[in-house]
Structures are given as C-alpha cells and as structure tokens.
CSV table of C-alpha atoms in Angstrom, one decimal:
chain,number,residue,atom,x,y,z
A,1055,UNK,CA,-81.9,-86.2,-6.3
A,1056,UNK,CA,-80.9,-84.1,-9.6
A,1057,UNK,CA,-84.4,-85.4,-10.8
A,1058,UNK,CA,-86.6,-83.6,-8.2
A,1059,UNK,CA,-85.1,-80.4,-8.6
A,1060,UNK,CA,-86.1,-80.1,-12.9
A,1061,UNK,CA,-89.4,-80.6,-11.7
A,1062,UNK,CA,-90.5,-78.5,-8.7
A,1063,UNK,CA,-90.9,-74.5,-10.6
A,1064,UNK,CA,-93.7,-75.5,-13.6
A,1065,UNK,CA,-97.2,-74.7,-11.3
A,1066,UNK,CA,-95.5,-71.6,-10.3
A,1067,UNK,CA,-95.1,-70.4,-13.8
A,1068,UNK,CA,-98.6,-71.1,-14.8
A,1069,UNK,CA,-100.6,-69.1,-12.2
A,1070,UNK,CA,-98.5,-66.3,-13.0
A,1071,UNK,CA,-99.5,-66.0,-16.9
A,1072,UNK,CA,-103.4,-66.2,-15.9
A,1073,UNK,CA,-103.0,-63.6,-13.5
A,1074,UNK,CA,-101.6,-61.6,-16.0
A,1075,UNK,CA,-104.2,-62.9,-18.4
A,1076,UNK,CA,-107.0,-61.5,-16.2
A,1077,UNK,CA,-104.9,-58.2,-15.9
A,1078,UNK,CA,-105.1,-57.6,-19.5
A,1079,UNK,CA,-108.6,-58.4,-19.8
A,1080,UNK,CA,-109.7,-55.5,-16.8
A,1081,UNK,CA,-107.8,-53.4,-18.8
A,1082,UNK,CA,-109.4,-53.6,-21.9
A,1083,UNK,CA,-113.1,-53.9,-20.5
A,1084,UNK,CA,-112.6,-50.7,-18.6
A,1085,UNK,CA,-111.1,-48.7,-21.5
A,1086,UNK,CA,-114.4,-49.8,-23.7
A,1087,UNK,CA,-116.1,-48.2,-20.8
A,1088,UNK,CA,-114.8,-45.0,-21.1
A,1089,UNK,CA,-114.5,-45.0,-24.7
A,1090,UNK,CA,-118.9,-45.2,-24.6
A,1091,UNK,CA,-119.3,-42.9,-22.5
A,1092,UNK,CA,-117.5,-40.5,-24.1
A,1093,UNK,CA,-119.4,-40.9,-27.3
A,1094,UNK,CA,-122.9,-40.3,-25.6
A,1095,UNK,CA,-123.6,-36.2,-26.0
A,1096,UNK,CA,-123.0,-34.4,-22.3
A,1097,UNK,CA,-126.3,-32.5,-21.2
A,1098,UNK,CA,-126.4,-28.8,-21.6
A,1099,UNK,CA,-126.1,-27.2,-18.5
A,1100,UNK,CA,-130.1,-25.8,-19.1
A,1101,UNK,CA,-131.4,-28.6,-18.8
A,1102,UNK,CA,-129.9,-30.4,-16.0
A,1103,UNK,CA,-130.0,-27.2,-14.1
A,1104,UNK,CA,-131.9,-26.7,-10.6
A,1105,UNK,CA,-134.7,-24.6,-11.6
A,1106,UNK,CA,-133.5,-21.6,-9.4
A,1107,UNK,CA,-130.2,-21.6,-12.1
A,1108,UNK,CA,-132.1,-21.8,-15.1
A,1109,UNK,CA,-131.5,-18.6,-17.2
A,1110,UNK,CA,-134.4,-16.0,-17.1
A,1111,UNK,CA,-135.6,-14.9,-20.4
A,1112,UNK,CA,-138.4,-12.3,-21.0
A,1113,UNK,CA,-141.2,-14.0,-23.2
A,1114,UNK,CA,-144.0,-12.1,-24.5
A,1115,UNK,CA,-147.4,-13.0,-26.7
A,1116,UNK,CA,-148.9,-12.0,-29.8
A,1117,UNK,CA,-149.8,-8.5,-29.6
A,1118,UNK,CA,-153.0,-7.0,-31.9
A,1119,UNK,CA,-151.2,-3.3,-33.5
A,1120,UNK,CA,-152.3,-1.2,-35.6
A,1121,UNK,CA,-149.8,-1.2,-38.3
A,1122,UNK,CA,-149.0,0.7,-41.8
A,1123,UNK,CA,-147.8,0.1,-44.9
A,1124,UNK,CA,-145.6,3.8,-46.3
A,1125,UNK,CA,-144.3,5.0,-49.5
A,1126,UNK,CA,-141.8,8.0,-49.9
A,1127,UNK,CA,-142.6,9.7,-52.5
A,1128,UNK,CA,-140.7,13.5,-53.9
A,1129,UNK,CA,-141.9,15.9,-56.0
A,1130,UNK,CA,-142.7,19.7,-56.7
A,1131,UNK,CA,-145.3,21.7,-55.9
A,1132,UNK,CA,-148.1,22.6,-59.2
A,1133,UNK,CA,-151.2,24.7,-59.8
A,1134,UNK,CA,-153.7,22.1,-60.2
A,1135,UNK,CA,-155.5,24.4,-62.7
A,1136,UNK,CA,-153.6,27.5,-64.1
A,1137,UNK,CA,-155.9,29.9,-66.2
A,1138,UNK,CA,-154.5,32.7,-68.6
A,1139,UNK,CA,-155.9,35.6,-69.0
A,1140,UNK,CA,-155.7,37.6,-72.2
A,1141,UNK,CA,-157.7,39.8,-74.2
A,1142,UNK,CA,-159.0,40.5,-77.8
A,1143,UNK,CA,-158.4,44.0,-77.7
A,1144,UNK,CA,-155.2,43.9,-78.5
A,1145,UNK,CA,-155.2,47.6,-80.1
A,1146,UNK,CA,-156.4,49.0,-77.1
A,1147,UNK,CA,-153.7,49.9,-74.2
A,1148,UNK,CA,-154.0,49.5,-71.2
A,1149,UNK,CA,-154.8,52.1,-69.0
A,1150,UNK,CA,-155.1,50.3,-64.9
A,1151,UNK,CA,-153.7,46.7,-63.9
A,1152,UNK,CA,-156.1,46.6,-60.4
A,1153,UNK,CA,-154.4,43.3,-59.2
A,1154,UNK,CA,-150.8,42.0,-58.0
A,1155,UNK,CA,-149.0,38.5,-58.0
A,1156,UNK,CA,-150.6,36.4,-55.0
A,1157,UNK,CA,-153.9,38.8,-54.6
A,1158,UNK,CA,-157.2,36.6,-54.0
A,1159,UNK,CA,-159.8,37.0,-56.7
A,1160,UNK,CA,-163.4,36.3,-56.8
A,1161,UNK,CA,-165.5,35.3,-59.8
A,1162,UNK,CA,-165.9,38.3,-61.9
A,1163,UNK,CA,-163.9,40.6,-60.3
A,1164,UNK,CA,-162.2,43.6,-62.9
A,1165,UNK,CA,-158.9,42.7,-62.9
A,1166,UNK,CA,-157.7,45.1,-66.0
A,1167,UNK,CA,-158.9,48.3,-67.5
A,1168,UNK,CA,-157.9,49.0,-70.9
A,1169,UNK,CA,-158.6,52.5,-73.0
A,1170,UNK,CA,-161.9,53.2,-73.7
A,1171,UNK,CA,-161.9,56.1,-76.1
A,1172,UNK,CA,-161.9,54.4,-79.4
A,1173,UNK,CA,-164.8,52.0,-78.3
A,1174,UNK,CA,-167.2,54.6,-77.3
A,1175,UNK,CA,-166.6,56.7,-80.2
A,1176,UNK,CA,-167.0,53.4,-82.6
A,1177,UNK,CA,-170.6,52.3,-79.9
A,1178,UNK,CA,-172.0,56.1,-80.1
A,1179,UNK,CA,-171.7,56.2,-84.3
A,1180,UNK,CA,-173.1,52.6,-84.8
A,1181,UNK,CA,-175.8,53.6,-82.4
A,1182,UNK,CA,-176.5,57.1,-84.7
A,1183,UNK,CA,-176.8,54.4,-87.7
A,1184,UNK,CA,-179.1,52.9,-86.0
A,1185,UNK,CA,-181.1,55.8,-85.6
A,1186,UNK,CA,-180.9,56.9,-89.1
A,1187,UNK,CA,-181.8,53.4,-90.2
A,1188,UNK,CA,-184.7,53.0,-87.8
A,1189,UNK,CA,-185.8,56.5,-89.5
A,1190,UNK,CA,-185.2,55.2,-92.9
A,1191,UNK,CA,-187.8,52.0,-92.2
A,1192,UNK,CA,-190.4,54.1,-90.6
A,1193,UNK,CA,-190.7,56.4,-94.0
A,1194,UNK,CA,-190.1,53.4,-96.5
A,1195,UNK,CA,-192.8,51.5,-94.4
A,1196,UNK,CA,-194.9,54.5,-95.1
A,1197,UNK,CA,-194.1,55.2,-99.1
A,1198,UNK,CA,-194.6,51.3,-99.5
A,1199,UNK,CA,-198.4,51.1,-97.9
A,1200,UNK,CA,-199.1,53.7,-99.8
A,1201,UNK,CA,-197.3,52.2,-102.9
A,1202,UNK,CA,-199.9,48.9,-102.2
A,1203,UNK,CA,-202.8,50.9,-101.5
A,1204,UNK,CA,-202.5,52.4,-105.1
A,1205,UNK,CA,-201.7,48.9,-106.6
A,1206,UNK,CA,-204.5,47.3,-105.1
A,1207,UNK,CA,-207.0,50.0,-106.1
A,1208,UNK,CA,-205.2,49.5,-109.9
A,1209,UNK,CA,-205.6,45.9,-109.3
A,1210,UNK,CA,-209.5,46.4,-109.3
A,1211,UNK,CA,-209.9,48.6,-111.4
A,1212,UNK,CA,-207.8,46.3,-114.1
A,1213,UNK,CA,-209.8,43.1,-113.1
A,1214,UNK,CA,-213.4,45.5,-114.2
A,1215,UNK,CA,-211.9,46.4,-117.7
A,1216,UNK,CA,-211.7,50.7,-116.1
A,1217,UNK,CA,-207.6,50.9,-115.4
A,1218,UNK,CA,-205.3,50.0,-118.8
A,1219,UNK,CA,-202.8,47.7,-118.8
A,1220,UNK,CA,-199.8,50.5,-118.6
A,1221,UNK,CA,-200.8,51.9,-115.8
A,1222,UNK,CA,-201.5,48.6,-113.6
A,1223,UNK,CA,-197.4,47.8,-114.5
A,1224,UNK,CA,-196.7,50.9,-113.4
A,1225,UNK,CA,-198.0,50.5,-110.0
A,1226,UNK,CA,-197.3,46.9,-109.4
A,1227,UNK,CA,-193.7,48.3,-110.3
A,1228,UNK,CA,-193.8,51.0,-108.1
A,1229,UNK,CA,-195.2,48.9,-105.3
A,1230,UNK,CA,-192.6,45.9,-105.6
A,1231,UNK,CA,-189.7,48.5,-105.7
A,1232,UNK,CA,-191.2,49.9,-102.5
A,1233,UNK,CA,-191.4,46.5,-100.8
A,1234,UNK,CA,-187.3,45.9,-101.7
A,1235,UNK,CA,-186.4,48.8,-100.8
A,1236,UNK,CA,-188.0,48.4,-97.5
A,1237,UNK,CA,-186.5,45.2,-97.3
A,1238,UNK,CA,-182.8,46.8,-98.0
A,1239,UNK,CA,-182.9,48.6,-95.3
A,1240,UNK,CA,-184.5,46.3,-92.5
A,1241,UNK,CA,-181.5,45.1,-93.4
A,1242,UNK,CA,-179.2,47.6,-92.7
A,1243,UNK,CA,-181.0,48.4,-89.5
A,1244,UNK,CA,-180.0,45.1,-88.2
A,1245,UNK,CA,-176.7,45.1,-89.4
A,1246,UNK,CA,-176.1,48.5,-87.7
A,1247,UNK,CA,-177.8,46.7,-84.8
A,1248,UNK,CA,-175.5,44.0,-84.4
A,1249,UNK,CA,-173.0,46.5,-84.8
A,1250,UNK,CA,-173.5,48.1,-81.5
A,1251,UNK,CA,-173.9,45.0,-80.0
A,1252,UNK,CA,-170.4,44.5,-81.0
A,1253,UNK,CA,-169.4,47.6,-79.8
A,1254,UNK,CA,-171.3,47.2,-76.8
A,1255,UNK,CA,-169.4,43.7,-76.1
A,1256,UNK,CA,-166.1,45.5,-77.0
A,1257,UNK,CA,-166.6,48.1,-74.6
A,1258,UNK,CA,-167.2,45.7,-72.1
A,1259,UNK,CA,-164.1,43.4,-72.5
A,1260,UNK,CA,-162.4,46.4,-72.1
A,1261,UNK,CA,-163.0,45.3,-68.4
A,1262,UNK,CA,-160.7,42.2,-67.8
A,1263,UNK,CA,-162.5,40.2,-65.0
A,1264,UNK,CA,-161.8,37.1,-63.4
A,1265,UNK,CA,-163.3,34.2,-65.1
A,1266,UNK,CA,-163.1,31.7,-62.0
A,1267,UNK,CA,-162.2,32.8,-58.0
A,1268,UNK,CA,-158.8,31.9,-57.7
A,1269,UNK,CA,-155.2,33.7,-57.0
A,1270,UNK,CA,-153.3,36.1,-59.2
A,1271,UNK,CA,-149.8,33.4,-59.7
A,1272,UNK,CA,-148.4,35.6,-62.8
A,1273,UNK,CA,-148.6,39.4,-64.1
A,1274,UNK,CA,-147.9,40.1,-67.3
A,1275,UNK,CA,-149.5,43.4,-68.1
A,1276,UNK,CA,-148.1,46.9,-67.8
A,1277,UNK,CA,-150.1,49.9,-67.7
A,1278,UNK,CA,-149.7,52.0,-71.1
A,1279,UNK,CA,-148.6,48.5,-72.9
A,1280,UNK,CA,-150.5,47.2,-75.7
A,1281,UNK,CA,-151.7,44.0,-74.7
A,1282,UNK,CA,-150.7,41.9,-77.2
A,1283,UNK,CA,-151.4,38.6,-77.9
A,1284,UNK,CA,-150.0,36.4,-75.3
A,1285,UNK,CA,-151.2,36.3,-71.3
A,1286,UNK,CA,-151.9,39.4,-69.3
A,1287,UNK,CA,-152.2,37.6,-66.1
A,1288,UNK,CA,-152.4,34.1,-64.9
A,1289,UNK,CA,-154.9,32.7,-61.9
A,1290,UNK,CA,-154.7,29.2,-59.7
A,1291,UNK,CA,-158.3,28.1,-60.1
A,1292,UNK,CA,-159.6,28.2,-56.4
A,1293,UNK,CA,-156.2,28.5,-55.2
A,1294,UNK,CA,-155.6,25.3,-55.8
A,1295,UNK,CA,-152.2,23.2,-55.6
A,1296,UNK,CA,-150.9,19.9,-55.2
A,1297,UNK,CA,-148.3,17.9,-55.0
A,1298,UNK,CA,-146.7,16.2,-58.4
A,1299,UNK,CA,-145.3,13.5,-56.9
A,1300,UNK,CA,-143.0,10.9,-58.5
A,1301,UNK,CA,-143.6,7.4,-58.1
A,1302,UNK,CA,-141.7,4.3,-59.5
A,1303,UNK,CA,-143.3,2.2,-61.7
A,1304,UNK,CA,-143.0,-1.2,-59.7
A,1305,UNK,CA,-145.1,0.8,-57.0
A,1306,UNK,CA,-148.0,3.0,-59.2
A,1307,UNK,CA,-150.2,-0.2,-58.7
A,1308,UNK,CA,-150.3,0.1,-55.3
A,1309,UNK,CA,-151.4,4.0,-55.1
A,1310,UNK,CA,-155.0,4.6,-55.3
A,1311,UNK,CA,-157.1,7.9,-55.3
A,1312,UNK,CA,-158.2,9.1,-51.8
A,1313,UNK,CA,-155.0,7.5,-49.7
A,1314,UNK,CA,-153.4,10.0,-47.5
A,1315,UNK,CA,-150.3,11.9,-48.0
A,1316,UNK,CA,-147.8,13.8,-45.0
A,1317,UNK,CA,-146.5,16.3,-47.3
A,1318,UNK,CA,-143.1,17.8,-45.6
A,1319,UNK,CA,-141.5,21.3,-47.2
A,1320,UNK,CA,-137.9,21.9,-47.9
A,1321,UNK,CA,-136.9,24.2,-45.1
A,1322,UNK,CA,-139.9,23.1,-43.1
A,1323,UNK,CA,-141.0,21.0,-40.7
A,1324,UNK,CA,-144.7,21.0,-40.4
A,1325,UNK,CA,-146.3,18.6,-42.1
A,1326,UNK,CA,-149.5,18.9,-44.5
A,1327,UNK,CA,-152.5,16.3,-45.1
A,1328,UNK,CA,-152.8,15.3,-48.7
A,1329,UNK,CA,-154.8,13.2,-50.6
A,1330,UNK,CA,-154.1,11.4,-53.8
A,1331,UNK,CA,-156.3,12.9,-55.9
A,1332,UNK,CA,-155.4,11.0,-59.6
A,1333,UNK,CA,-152.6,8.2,-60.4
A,1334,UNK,CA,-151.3,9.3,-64.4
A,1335,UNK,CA,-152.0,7.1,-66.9
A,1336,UNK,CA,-148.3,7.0,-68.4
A,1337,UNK,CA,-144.9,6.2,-66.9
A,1338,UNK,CA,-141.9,8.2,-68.4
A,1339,UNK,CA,-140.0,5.9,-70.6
A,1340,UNK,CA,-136.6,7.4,-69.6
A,1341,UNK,CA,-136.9,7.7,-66.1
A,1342,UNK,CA,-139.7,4.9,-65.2
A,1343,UNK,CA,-141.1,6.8,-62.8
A,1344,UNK,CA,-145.3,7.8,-63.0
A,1345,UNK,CA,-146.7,11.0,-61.4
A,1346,UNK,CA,-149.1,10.9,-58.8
A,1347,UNK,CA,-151.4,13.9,-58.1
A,1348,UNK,CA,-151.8,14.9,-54.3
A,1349,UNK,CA,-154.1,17.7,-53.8
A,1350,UNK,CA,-153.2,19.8,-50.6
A,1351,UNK,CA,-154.8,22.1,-48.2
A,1352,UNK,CA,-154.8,25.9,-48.5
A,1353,UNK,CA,-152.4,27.8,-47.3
A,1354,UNK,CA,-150.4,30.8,-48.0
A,1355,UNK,CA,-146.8,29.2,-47.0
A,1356,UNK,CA,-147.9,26.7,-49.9
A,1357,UNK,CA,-146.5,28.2,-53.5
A,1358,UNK,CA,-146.4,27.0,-56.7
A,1359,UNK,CA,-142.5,25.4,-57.3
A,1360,UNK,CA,-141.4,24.3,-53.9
A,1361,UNK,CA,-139.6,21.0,-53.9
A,1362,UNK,CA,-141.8,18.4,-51.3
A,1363,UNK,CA,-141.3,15.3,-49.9
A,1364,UNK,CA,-144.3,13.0,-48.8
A,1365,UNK,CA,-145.4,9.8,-47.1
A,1366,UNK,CA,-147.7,7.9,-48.9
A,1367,UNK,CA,-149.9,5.6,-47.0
A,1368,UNK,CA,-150.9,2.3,-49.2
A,1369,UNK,CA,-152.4,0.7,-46.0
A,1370,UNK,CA,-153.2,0.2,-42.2
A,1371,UNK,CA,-154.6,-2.4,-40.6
A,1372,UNK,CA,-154.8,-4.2,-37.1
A,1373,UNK,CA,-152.1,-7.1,-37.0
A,1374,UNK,CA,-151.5,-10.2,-34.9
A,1375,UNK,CA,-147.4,-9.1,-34.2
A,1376,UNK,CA,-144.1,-9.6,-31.5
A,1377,UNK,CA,-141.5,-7.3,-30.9
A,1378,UNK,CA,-138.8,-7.4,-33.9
A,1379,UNK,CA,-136.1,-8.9,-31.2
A,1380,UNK,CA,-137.7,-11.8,-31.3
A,1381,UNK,CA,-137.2,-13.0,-34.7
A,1382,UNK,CA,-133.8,-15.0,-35.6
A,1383,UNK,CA,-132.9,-16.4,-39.3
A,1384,UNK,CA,-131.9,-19.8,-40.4
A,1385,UNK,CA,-129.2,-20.5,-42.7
A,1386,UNK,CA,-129.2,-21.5,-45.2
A,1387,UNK,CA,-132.0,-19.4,-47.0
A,1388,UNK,CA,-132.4,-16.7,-44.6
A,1389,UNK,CA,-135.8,-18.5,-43.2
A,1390,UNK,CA,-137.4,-16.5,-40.3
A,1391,UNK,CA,-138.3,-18.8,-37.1
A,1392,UNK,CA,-139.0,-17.8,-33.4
A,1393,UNK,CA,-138.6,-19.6,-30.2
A,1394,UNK,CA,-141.4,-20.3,-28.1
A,1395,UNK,CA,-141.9,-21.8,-24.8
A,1396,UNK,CA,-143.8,-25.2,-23.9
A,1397,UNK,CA,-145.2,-26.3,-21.0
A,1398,UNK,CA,-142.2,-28.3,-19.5
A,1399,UNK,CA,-140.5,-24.5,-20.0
A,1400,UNK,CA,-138.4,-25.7,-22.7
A,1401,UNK,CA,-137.8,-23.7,-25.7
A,1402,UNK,CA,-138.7,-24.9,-29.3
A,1403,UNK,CA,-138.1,-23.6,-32.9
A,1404,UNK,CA,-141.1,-22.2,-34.7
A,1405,UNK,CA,-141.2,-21.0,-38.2
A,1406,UNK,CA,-143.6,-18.1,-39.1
A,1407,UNK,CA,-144.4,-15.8,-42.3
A,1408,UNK,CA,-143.3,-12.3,-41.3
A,1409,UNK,CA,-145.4,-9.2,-42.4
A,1410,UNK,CA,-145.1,-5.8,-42.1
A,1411,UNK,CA,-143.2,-3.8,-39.4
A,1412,UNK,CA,-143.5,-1.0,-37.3
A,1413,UNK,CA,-142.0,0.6,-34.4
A,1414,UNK,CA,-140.3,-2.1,-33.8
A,1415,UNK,CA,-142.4,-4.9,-33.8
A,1416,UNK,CA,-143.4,-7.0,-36.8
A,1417,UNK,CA,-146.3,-8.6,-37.9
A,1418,UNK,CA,-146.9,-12.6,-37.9
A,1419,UNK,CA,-148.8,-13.8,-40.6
A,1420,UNK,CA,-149.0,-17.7,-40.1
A,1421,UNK,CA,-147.1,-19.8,-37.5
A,1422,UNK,CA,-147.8,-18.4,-34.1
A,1423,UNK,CA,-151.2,-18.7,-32.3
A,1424,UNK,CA,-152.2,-16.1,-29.8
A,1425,UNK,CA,-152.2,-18.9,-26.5
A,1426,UNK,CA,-148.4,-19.2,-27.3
A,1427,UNK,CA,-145.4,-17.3,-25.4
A,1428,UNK,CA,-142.7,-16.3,-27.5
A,1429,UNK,CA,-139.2,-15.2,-26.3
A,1430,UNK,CA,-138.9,-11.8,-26.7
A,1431,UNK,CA,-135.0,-11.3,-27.4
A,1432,UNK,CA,-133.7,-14.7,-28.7
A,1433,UNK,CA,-130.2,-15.0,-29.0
A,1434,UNK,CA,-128.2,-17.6,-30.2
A,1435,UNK,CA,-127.4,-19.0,-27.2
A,1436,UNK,CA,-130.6,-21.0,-26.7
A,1437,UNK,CA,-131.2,-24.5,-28.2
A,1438,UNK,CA,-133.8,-26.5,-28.8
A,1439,UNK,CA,-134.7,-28.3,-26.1
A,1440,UNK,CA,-133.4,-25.6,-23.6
A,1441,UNK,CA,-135.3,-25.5,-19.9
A,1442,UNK,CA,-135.7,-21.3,-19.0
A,1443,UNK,CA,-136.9,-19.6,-16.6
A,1444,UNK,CA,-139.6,-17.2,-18.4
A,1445,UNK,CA,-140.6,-13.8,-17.3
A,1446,UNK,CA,-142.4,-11.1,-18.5
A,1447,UNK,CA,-142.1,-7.3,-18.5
A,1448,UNK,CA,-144.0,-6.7,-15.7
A,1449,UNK,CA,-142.0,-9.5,-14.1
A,1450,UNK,CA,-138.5,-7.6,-14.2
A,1451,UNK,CA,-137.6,-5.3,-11.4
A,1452,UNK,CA,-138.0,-2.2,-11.3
C-alpha cells in the first residue's frame, strides 16, 4: 500500500511545467510584436488624411514681371560747365554791372560797361596819325615819281655820252632816298593803322558780353571798381547742372552712360529724371569711391550746391518670378529651395537659383518651369511627401 501512494503525483507535475512553458513563449512572441511595430515610422496625419481634412495651401505659378536692378547713389549738385568772365582792361573802371546772380543770358549779351573816356581819346589820336600818315604817303608818292622821272631821263642821257657821271649819282641818289623814305612811312601808316584797330578792339571790350547763353551763378564786379585781374562774373553754360554723384568702386563697372537717374532733393520730395551723362576715369584713393556725372533737367528750384540723393537704374528686364513667401532656406549653407505640388497633390522640395527681387516677389533663374504650381507661403510645417489641398487666390473667399 505505501508503494502506490510515492507514485500516483509525477504526470500531474509535468503538464503543469509545459503549460507554463507555452505561457512564457506567448509572452515573448507578442512583446517582439509590439517591439516592430513600434520601430516602423507612424504616418503623418497629411497623408492618411480624408481629402476634405487635408490642409489648404494657396499655390501659385511662375509669374512674367518686369523687374529692376537699383543703385543709391548721393551726391551734390555742380555746374556742368562754369565760365569766368574777366576783362583785359583792367585800368579801366567800371562804370554799369547790367546783370544779377541767377539772371538768364543769351549769347552776346553786354553784361558790363566799363569807362570809356580814355579809349576814345587814345582811338580819335591814332586815327589823326593815320590821317597825317596817309597825307605824308600821298606827297612822298608824289616827290618820289618825280624823283624817278628825273633819274630815268639822267639814265638816258648817261647811256648817250650827254649827262656826266656826277650828275646821274646825284639823281639815282636822290631817287633811291625818295623810294626809302616812301617806304618809311608806308610803314608808319600801317603801324598807326593797326593802332586804331587796337583801339577800336579796346573800345569794344569795354563792353563785357556773354560769351555762351547761360546763367549769371557769381558776381564779382562793382560799379566804380577797377576790374582787376581775377573774375568779374561767372555763367553756367546753358544753364546746365548735374548731379556729381558718388559711386563705390566695386559698383562703377556696372554704371554706363545714358542709364536713368530719380534724383530726390534734401527738403524735397519731387523727384527729377537724370541721365548718366559720363562715369570718371579715376576712383579716389582715400575714400574708393568714383564720381559719376548725371546731367539733370532745367529748372529753377535746381541750384548749384544742394546735397541730392538718386536712384540709379543698372537694369530692367521681364523675369520668370513667385512671390518672395514662397522661398524657404536649407541648412546648412543657406541653399534656397521651394515646394511644389505634384499630381498626387503631394508636396516636393525643389531647388532654384534666385535672382533679383522686387515688390515682393523674386525672380527664378533655373529650377522651376512655368507648367509647375508652387506653394505660395511655405512654412515649415510641410514635408516632403505631404498630401494638401491646393488653392489659388481666386480660390479663397471673399
């Protein structure tokens, strides 16, 4: 009896370890599971989305703009030409000043009047020794024919054996003295000649006229001064003035003549069209900044010595371009991408070449083509990859 009762528990004990066994197993196989599905990336909630709960987001395509290229430029306002006016007289006073600072002149116009007494006095005596010395010719002309008349007739008489030798020398002498002294005074008739030319001219620059038509920028000359040697007046060729604006060097090759110019006063706010008229040939060594020439229209609010500013236009030209919102920047290197929109609605990552920009929209050199949509305001909640819902501006409610 003692024997059957050692024996009877063993199977019990055995089906109770595989069960247990089997327990362990489940467990394990079901962890593994979970442990693999957590690994595998969830999808974003754009792309699993219903399409009514996709996000909206405005897309837009290249757009053809007219788009330029400025330079600011400052500077101060120059006579392009500035003439001074002066005279030779300067021991003549003068005696009228006809013209003010800012008058309009034309070509020729008197401008000064100096004293005049001197200068007819000196014209009216060189013309009396003219007179005398037209006079003086007339009666040497006549004392030397008759001088050769009488040598010739000697000459003759010589040559036939008649007339003796002393009297031929006498009037060959008497004829060749004749024929200097006639000569002599020819040449004081033109001297005395030239001298009322002089005179005459004197007399004349004792007018000061306007050499070009221009305006009066500087007076100098008071009446009853003596005029001395340095400027009486000074005169803006044609009125002329321009802007001398300063440009840095790293820019000068990019300013040509002809470009346009809005010129802008200080104190002012109309603007002025001007034109780059010359680009100097030297940059300052201290300052490395060149001068560029900008000629500007006529007007009288425009003076000589105003401080300007101005836009320079280097270029404008019609450009493929999208609104500025839409660019975004990669790091690292800063590199300039876009997102567009395929056919399945998802948004991908497109790298372009930027240009120039405008009004705020910028111009796409290379990486877009015109049949692609672009999203207009990116933002960095999209991903590659994202489903959207795209609309355009006409597609938003009003």
């Amino acid at each position: 009896m003692t024997t059957d009762l050692n024996i009877a528990p063993k199977p019990k004990r055995r089906w109770g370890m595989i069960l247990a066994s089997a327990l362990v197993a489940f467990l394990l196989f079901g962890g593994a599971l979970a442990l693999l599905e957590s690994l595998e990336p969830a999808p974003s909630p754009a792309s699993t989305a219903p399409a009514d709960e996709l996000p909206r987001v405005t897309i837009m395509p290249l757009e053809e703009r007219q788009m330029e290229r400025n330079l600011a430029v400052t500077g101060t306002l120059l006579p392009r030409d500035e003439i001074a006016i002066g005279t030779a007289l300067q021991d003549q006073r003068i005696r009228e000043v006809l013209v003010e600072e800012g008058d309009l002149v034309a070509k020729g116009q008197v401008l000064i009047r100096l004293e005049t007494d001197i200068l007819t006095t000196k014209l009216n005596d060189t013309q009396a020794q003219v007179a005398r010395a037209v006079a003086a010719v007339a009666e040497k002309e006549a004392q030397l024919a008759e001088a050769e008349a009488s040598f010739r007739r000697t000459e003759k008489l010589r040559q036939s054996g008649v007339a003796n030798v002393q009297t031929y020398d006498e009037r060959r002498a008497a004829y060749l003295a004749a024929d200097h002294a006639l000569k002599a005074l020819k040449a004081e008739l033109a001297q005395s000649e030239a001298q009322v030319a002089e005179a005459k001219l004197q007399l004349e620059r004792a007018e000061i006229r306007a050499p070009e038509a221009g305006i009066i920028s500087e007076r100098a000359a008071q009446t009853g001064a003596m005029p001395g040697s340095e400027p009486l007046l000074k005169l803006i060729r044609n009125g002329d003035i321009e802007l001398a604006a300063e440009v840095p060097e790293a820019d000068l090759p990019l300013v040509k003549p002809g470009q346009f110019v809005a010129v802008r006063l200080t104190g002012m706010d109309q603007i002025f069209e001007g034109e780059v008229r010359l680009v100097a040939p030297k940059v300052d060594p201290r300052t490395r900044l060149g001068i560029v020439k900008v000629m500007l229209p006529k007007d009288p609010v425009i003076r000589p010595g105003i401080f300007a500013r101005g836009t320079l236009l280097l270029e404008r030209r019609r450009v493929e371009a999208i609104a500025d919102t839409a660019m975004l920047y990669q790091e690292p290197g800063n590199k300039p991408y876009v997102f567009v929109v395929d056919g399945e609605e998802r948004v991908a990552r497109r790298f372009v070449e930027p240009g120039l920009q405008r009004d705020g929209y910028v111009e796409i050199r290379s990486g877009l083509s015109k049949q692609e949509r672009v999203v207009r305001s990116a933002s960095a909640f999209l991903q590659e990859g994202d489903r959207i819902q795209p609309v355009t501006e006409t597609d938003k409610p009003k």
